[in-house]
Tab-separated table of C-alpha atoms in Angstrom:
chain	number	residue	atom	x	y	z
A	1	UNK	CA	0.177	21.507	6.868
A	2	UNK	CA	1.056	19.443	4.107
A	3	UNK	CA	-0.327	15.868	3.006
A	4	UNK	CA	0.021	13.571	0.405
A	5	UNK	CA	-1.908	11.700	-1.644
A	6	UNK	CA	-1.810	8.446	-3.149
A	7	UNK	CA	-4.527	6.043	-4.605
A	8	UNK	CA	-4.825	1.678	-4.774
A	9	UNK	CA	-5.330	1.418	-8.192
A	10	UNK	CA	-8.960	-0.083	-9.575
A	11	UNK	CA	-9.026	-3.394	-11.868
A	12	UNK	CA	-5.706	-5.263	-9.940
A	13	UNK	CA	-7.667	-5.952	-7.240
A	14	UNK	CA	-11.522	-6.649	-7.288
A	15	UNK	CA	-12.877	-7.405	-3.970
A	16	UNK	CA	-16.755	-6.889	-3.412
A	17	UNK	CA	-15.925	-3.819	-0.499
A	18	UNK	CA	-14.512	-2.142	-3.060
A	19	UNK	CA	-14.503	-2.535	-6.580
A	20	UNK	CA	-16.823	-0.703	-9.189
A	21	UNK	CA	-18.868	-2.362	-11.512
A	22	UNK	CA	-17.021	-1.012	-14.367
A	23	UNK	CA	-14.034	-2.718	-13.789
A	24	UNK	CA	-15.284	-6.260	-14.076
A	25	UNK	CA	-15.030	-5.980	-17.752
A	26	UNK	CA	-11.617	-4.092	-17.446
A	27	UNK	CA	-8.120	-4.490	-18.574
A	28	UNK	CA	-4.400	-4.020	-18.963
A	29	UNK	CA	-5.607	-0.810	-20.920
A	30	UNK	CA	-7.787	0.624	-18.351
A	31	UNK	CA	-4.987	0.162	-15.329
A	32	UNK	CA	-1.985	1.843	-17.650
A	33	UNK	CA	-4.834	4.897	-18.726
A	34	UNK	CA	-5.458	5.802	-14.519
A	35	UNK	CA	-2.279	5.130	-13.618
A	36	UNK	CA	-1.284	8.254	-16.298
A	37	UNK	CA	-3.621	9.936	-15.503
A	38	UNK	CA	-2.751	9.894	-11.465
A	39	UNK	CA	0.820	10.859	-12.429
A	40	UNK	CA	-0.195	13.495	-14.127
A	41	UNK	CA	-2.491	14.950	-11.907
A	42	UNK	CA	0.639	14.986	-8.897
A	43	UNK	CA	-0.457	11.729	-6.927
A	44	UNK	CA	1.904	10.778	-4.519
A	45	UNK	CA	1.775	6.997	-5.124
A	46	UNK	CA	-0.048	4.107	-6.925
A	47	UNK	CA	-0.566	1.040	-5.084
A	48	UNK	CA	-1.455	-2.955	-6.140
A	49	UNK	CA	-2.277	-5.730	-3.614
A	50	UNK	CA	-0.770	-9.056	-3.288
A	51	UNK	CA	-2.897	-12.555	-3.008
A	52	UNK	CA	-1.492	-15.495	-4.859
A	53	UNK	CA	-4.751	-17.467	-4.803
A	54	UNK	CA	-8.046	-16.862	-3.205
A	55	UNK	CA	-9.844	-19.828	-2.279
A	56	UNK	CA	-13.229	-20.771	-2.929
A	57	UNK	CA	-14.745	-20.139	0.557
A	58	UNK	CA	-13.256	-16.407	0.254
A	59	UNK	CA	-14.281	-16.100	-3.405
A	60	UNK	CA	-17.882	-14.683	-3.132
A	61	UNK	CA	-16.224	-11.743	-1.227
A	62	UNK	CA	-13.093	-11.309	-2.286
A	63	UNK	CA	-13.433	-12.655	-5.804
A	64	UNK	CA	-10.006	-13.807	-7.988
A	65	UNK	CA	-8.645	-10.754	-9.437
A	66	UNK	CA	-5.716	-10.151	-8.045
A	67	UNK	CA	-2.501	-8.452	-10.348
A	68	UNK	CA	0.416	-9.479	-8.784
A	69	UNK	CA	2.539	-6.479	-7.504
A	70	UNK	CA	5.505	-6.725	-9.067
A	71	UNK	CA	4.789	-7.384	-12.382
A	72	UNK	CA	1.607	-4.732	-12.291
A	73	UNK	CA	3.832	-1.894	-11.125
A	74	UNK	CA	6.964	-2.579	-12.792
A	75	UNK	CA	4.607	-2.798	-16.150
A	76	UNK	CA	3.343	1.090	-14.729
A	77	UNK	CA	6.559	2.434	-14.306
A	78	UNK	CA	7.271	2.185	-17.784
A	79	UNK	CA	4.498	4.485	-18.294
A	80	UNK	CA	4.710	7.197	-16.216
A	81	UNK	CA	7.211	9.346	-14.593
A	82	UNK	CA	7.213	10.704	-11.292
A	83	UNK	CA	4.439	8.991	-9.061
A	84	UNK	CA	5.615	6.460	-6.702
A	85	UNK	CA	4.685	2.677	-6.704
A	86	UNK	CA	3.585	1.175	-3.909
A	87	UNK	CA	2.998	-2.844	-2.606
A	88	UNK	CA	0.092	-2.188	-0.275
A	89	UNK	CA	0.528	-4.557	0.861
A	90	UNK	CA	3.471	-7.438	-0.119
A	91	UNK	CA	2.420	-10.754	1.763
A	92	UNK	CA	6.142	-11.171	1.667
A	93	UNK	CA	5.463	-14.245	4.361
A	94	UNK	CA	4.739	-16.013	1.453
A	95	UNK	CA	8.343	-16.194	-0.173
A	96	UNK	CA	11.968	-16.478	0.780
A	97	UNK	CA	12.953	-13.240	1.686
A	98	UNK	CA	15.771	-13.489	-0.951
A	99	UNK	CA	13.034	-13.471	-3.898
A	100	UNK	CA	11.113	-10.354	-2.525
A	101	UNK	CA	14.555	-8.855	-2.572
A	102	UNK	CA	15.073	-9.804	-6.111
A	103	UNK	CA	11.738	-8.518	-7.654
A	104	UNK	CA	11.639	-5.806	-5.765
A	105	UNK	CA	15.132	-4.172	-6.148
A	106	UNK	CA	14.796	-4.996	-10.284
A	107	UNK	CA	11.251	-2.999	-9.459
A	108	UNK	CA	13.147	0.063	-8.090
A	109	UNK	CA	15.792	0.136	-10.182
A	110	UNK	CA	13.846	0.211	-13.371
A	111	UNK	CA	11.722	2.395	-12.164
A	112	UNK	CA	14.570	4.962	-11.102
A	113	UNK	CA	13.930	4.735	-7.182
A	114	UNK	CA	10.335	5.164	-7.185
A	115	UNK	CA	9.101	1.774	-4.776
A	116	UNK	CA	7.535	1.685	-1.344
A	117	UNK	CA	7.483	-1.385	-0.030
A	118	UNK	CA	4.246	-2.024	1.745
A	119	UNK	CA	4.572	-5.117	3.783
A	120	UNK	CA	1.803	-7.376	5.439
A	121	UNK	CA	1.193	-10.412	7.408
A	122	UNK	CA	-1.951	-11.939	5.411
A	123	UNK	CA	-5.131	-13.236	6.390
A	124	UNK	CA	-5.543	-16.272	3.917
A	125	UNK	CA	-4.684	-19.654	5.629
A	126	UNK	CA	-5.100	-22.014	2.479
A	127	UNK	CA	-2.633	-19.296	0.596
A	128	UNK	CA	-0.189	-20.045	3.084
A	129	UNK	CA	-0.663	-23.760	2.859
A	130	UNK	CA	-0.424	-23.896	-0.795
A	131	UNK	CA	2.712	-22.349	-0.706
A	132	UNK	CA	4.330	-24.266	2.145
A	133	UNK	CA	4.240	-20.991	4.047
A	134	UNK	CA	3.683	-20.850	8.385
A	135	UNK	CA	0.325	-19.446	9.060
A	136	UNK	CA	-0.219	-19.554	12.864
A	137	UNK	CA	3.551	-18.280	13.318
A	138	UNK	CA	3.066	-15.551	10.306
A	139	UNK	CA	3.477	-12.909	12.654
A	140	UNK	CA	6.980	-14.038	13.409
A	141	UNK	CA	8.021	-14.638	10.097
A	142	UNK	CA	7.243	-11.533	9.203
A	143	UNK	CA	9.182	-9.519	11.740
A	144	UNK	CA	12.096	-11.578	10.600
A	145	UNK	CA	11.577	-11.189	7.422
A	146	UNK	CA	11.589	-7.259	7.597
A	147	UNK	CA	14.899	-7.735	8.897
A	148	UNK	CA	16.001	-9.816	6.370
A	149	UNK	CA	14.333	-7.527	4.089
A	150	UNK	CA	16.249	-4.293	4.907
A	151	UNK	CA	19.533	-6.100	4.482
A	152	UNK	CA	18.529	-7.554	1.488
A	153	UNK	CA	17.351	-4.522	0.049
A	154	UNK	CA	20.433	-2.258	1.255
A	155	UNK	CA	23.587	-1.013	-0.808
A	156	UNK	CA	25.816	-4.193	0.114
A	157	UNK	CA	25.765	-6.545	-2.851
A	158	UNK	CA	26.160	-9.528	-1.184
A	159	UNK	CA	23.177	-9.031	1.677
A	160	UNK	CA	23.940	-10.763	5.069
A	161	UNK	CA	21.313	-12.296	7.323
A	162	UNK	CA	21.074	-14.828	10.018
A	163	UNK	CA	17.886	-15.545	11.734
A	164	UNK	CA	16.122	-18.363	13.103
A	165	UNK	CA	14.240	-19.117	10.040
A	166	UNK	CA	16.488	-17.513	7.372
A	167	UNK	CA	20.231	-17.468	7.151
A	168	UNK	CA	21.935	-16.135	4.016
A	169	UNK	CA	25.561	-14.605	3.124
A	170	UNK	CA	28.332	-14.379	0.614
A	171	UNK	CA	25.303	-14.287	-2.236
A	172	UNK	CA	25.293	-11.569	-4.525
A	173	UNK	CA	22.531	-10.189	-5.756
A	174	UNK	CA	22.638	-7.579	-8.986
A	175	UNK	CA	21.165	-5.023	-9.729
A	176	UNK	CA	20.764	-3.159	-6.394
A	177	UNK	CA	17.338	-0.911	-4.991
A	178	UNK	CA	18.156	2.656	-6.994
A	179	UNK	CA	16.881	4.287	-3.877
A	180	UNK	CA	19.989	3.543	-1.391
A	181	UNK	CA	17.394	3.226	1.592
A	182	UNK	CA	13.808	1.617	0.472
A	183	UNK	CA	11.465	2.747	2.830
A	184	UNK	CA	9.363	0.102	4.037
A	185	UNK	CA	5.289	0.305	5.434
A	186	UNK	CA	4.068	-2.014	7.633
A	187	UNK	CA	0.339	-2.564	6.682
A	188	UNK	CA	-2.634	-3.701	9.236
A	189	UNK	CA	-4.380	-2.052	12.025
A	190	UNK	CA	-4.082	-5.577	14.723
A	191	UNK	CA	-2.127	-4.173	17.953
A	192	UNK	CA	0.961	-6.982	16.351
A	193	UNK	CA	0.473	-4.748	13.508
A	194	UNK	CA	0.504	-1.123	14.727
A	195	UNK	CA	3.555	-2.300	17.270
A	196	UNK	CA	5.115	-3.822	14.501
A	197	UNK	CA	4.785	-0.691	12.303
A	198	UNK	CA	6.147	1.509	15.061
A	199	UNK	CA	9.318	-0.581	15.878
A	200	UNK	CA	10.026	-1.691	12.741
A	201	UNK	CA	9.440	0.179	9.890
A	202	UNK	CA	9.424	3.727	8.169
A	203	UNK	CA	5.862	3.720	8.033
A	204	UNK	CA	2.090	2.642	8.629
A	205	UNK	CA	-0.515	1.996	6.711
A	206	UNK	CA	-3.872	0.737	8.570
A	207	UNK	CA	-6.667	-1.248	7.394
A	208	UNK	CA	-9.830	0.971	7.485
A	209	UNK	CA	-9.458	2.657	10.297
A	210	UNK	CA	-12.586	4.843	10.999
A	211	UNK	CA	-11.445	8.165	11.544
A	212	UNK	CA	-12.489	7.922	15.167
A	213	UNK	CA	-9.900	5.006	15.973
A	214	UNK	CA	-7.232	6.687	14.091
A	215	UNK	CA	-6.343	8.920	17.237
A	216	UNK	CA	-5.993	6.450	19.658
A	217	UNK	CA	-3.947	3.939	17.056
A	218	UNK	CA	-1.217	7.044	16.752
A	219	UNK	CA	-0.869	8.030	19.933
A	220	UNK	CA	0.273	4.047	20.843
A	221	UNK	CA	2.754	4.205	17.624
A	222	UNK	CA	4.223	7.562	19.047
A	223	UNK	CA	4.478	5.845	22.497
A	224	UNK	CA	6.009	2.493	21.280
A	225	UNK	CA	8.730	4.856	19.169
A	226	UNK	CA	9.375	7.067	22.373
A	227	UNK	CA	9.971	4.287	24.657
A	228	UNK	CA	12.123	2.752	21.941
A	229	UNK	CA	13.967	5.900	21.533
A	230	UNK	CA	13.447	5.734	17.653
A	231	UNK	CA	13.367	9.492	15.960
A	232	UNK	CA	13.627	8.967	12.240
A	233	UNK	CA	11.240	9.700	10.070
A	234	UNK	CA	8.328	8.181	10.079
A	235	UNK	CA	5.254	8.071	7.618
A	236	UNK	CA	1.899	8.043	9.279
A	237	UNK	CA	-1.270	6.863	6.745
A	238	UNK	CA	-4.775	6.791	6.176
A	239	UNK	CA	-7.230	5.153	3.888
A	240	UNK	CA	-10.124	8.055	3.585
A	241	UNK	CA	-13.937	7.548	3.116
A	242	UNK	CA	-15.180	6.713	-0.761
A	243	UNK	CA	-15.162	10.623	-2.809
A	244	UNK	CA	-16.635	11.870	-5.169
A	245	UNK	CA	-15.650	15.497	-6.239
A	246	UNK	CA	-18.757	17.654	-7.097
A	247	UNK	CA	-22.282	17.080	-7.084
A	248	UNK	CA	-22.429	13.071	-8.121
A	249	UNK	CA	-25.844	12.767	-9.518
A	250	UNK	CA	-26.315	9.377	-8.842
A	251	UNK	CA	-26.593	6.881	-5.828
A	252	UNK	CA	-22.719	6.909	-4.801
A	253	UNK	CA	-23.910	4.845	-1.724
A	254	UNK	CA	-23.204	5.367	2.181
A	255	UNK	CA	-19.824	6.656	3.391
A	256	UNK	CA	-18.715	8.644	0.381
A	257	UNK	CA	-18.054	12.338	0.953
A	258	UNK	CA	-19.036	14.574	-1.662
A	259	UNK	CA	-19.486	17.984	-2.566
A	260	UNK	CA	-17.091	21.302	-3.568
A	261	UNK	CA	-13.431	20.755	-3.425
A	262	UNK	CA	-13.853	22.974	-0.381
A	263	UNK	CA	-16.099	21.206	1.318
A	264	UNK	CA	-14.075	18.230	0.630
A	265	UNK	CA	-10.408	19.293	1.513
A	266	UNK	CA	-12.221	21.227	4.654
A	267	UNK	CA	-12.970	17.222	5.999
A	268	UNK	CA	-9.592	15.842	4.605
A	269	UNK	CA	-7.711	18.377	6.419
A	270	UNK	CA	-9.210	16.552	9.796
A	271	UNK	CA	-6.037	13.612	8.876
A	272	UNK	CA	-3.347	15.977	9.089
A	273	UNK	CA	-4.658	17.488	12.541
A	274	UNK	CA	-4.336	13.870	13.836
A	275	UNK	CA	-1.033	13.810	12.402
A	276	UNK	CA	-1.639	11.684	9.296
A	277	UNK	CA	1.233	12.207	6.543
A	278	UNK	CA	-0.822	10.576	3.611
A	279	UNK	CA	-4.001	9.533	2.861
A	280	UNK	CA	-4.888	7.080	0.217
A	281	UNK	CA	-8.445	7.931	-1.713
A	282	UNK	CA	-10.911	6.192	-3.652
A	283	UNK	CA	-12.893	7.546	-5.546
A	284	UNK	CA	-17.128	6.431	-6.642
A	285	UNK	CA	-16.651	5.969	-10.397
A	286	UNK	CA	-19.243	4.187	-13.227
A	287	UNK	CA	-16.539	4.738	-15.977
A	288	UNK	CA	-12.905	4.436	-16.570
A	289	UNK	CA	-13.530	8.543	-17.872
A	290	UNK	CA	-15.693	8.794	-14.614
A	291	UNK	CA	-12.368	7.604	-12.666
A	292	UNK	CA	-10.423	9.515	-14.656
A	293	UNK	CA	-11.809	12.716	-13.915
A	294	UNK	CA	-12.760	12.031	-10.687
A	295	UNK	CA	-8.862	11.949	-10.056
A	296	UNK	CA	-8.205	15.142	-12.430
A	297	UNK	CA	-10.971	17.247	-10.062
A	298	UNK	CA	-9.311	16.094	-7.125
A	299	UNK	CA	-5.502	16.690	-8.448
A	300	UNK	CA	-6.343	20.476	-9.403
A	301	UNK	CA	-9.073	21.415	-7.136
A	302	UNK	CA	-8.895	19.609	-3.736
A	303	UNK	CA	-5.161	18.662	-3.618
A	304	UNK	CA	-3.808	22.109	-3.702
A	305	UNK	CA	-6.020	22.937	-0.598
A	306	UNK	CA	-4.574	20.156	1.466
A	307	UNK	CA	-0.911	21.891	1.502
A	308	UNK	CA	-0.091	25.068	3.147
């Protein structure tokens, strides 16, 4: 068995299902301190969400906080050195497929090949309006964006593409992805978005999946792949219940798992059994030093009994 482990940072993104109350009055300094202190503690990745404006109807829930992507993780890599940086997820609908391309290569290459490019098809109509972007056919854009996407985003420096909606060639675009093959998650748990995942990308990441619907969600990807007669490799993900390492103390609320690192990694091992690859963990926190251990328990206590 072995599984990874990877973690959406706190502060970037400060929706009421998630965020602690801590980080309303957090910062630039609180991100770059967690993100350190996940790469030193062996995460697998660090991820950032994407909304270019929230409006007001959407506010109350998923408030206006939102880092952008690029600019969050790029500002990350600089200060760490091995954990991975991951768009979870890109709502690359929103832009010419030639920009993503752009900010995302310059993100790999500084960071020396450490991106995953998380990709979604968004949920906010008046985003899409505000940008001039197709809601009701977002869908479609985005499976022809991907495409565009992986050409964009290859070796070649002058990246060929000609679709219905976008048709590029003979412009060259410097400096290229480090990594010569970016791989590329599909995010959302809609059937679109599990087929998508399957037929079109290196990887899935679903949106909340109880662990009871994660079963019947894989065995459809492994299907769809089958029938396509697709055998790379393919990452398989999981967002786990809240944790909180140890004996919390206080009211962590419903749906967190707590207790020994034993007792912990003895229910995380249920993911790889379903044949989950990675999971990504939050954690119950009151404290950026709360967080910060909370992620130090897990790195040397729970982590090492997740891998054979």
């Amino acid at each position: 068995m072995s599984l990874t482990h990877g973690i959406q940072l706190p502060v970037q993104s400060q929706s009421t299902l998630y965020a602690q109350a801590w980080e309303a009055a957090a910062g630039p300094a609180d991100l770059v301190a967690v993100a350190q202190a996940a790469d030193r503690a062996g995460f697998g990745y660090l991820a950032c969400c994407d909304h270019v404006a929230v409006p007001r109807r959407l506010a109350p829930a998923m408030g206006t906080v939102w880092y952008d992507p690029v600019a969050t993780l790029a500002h990350l890599a600089a200060v760490t050195e091995r954990v991975r940086l991951l768009s979870h997820v890109a709502v690359v609908g929103l832009r010419h497929p030639l920009l993503t391309a752009k900010q995302y290569a310059t993100l790999d290459q500084l960071s020396g090949g450490r991106l995953i490019l998380g990709v979604g098809a968004g949920h906010v109509r008046e985003e899409f309006e505000a940008l001039g972007a197709e809601f009701e056919r977002r869908g479609a854009v985005l499976d022809e964006t991907i495409d565009a996407l992986r050409s964009a985003l290859g070796p070649a420096e002058y990246p060929e593409h000609h679709g219905k909606r976008y048709d590029f060639a003979d412009l060259g675009q410097l400096p290229r992805p480090a990594q010569r093959h970016v791989p590329l998650w599909v995010g959302g748990s809609s059937p679109a978005a599990v087929r998508r995942a399957a037929l079109k990308a290196d990887g899935w990441l679903p949106q909340g999946d109880p662990r009871g619907r994660l079963p019947g969600q894989l065995a459809r990807i492994r299907r769809l792949r089958e029938e396509a007669a697709l055998d790379g490799e393919f990452t398989v993900g999981a967002i786990t219940e809240a944790l909180y390492v140890g004996e919390p103390g206080w009211d962590v609320g419903p749906r967190t798992l707590t207790g020994t690192p034993e007792e912990i990694a003895g229910s995380l091992r249920a993911y790889p059994a379903m044949g989950v690859d990675q999971i990504q963990v939050r954690f119950r926190s009151r404290s950026r030093a709360e967080l910060i251990d909370q992620i130090g328990a897990f790195g040397t206590t729970v982590a090492p009994l997740l891998t054979d």
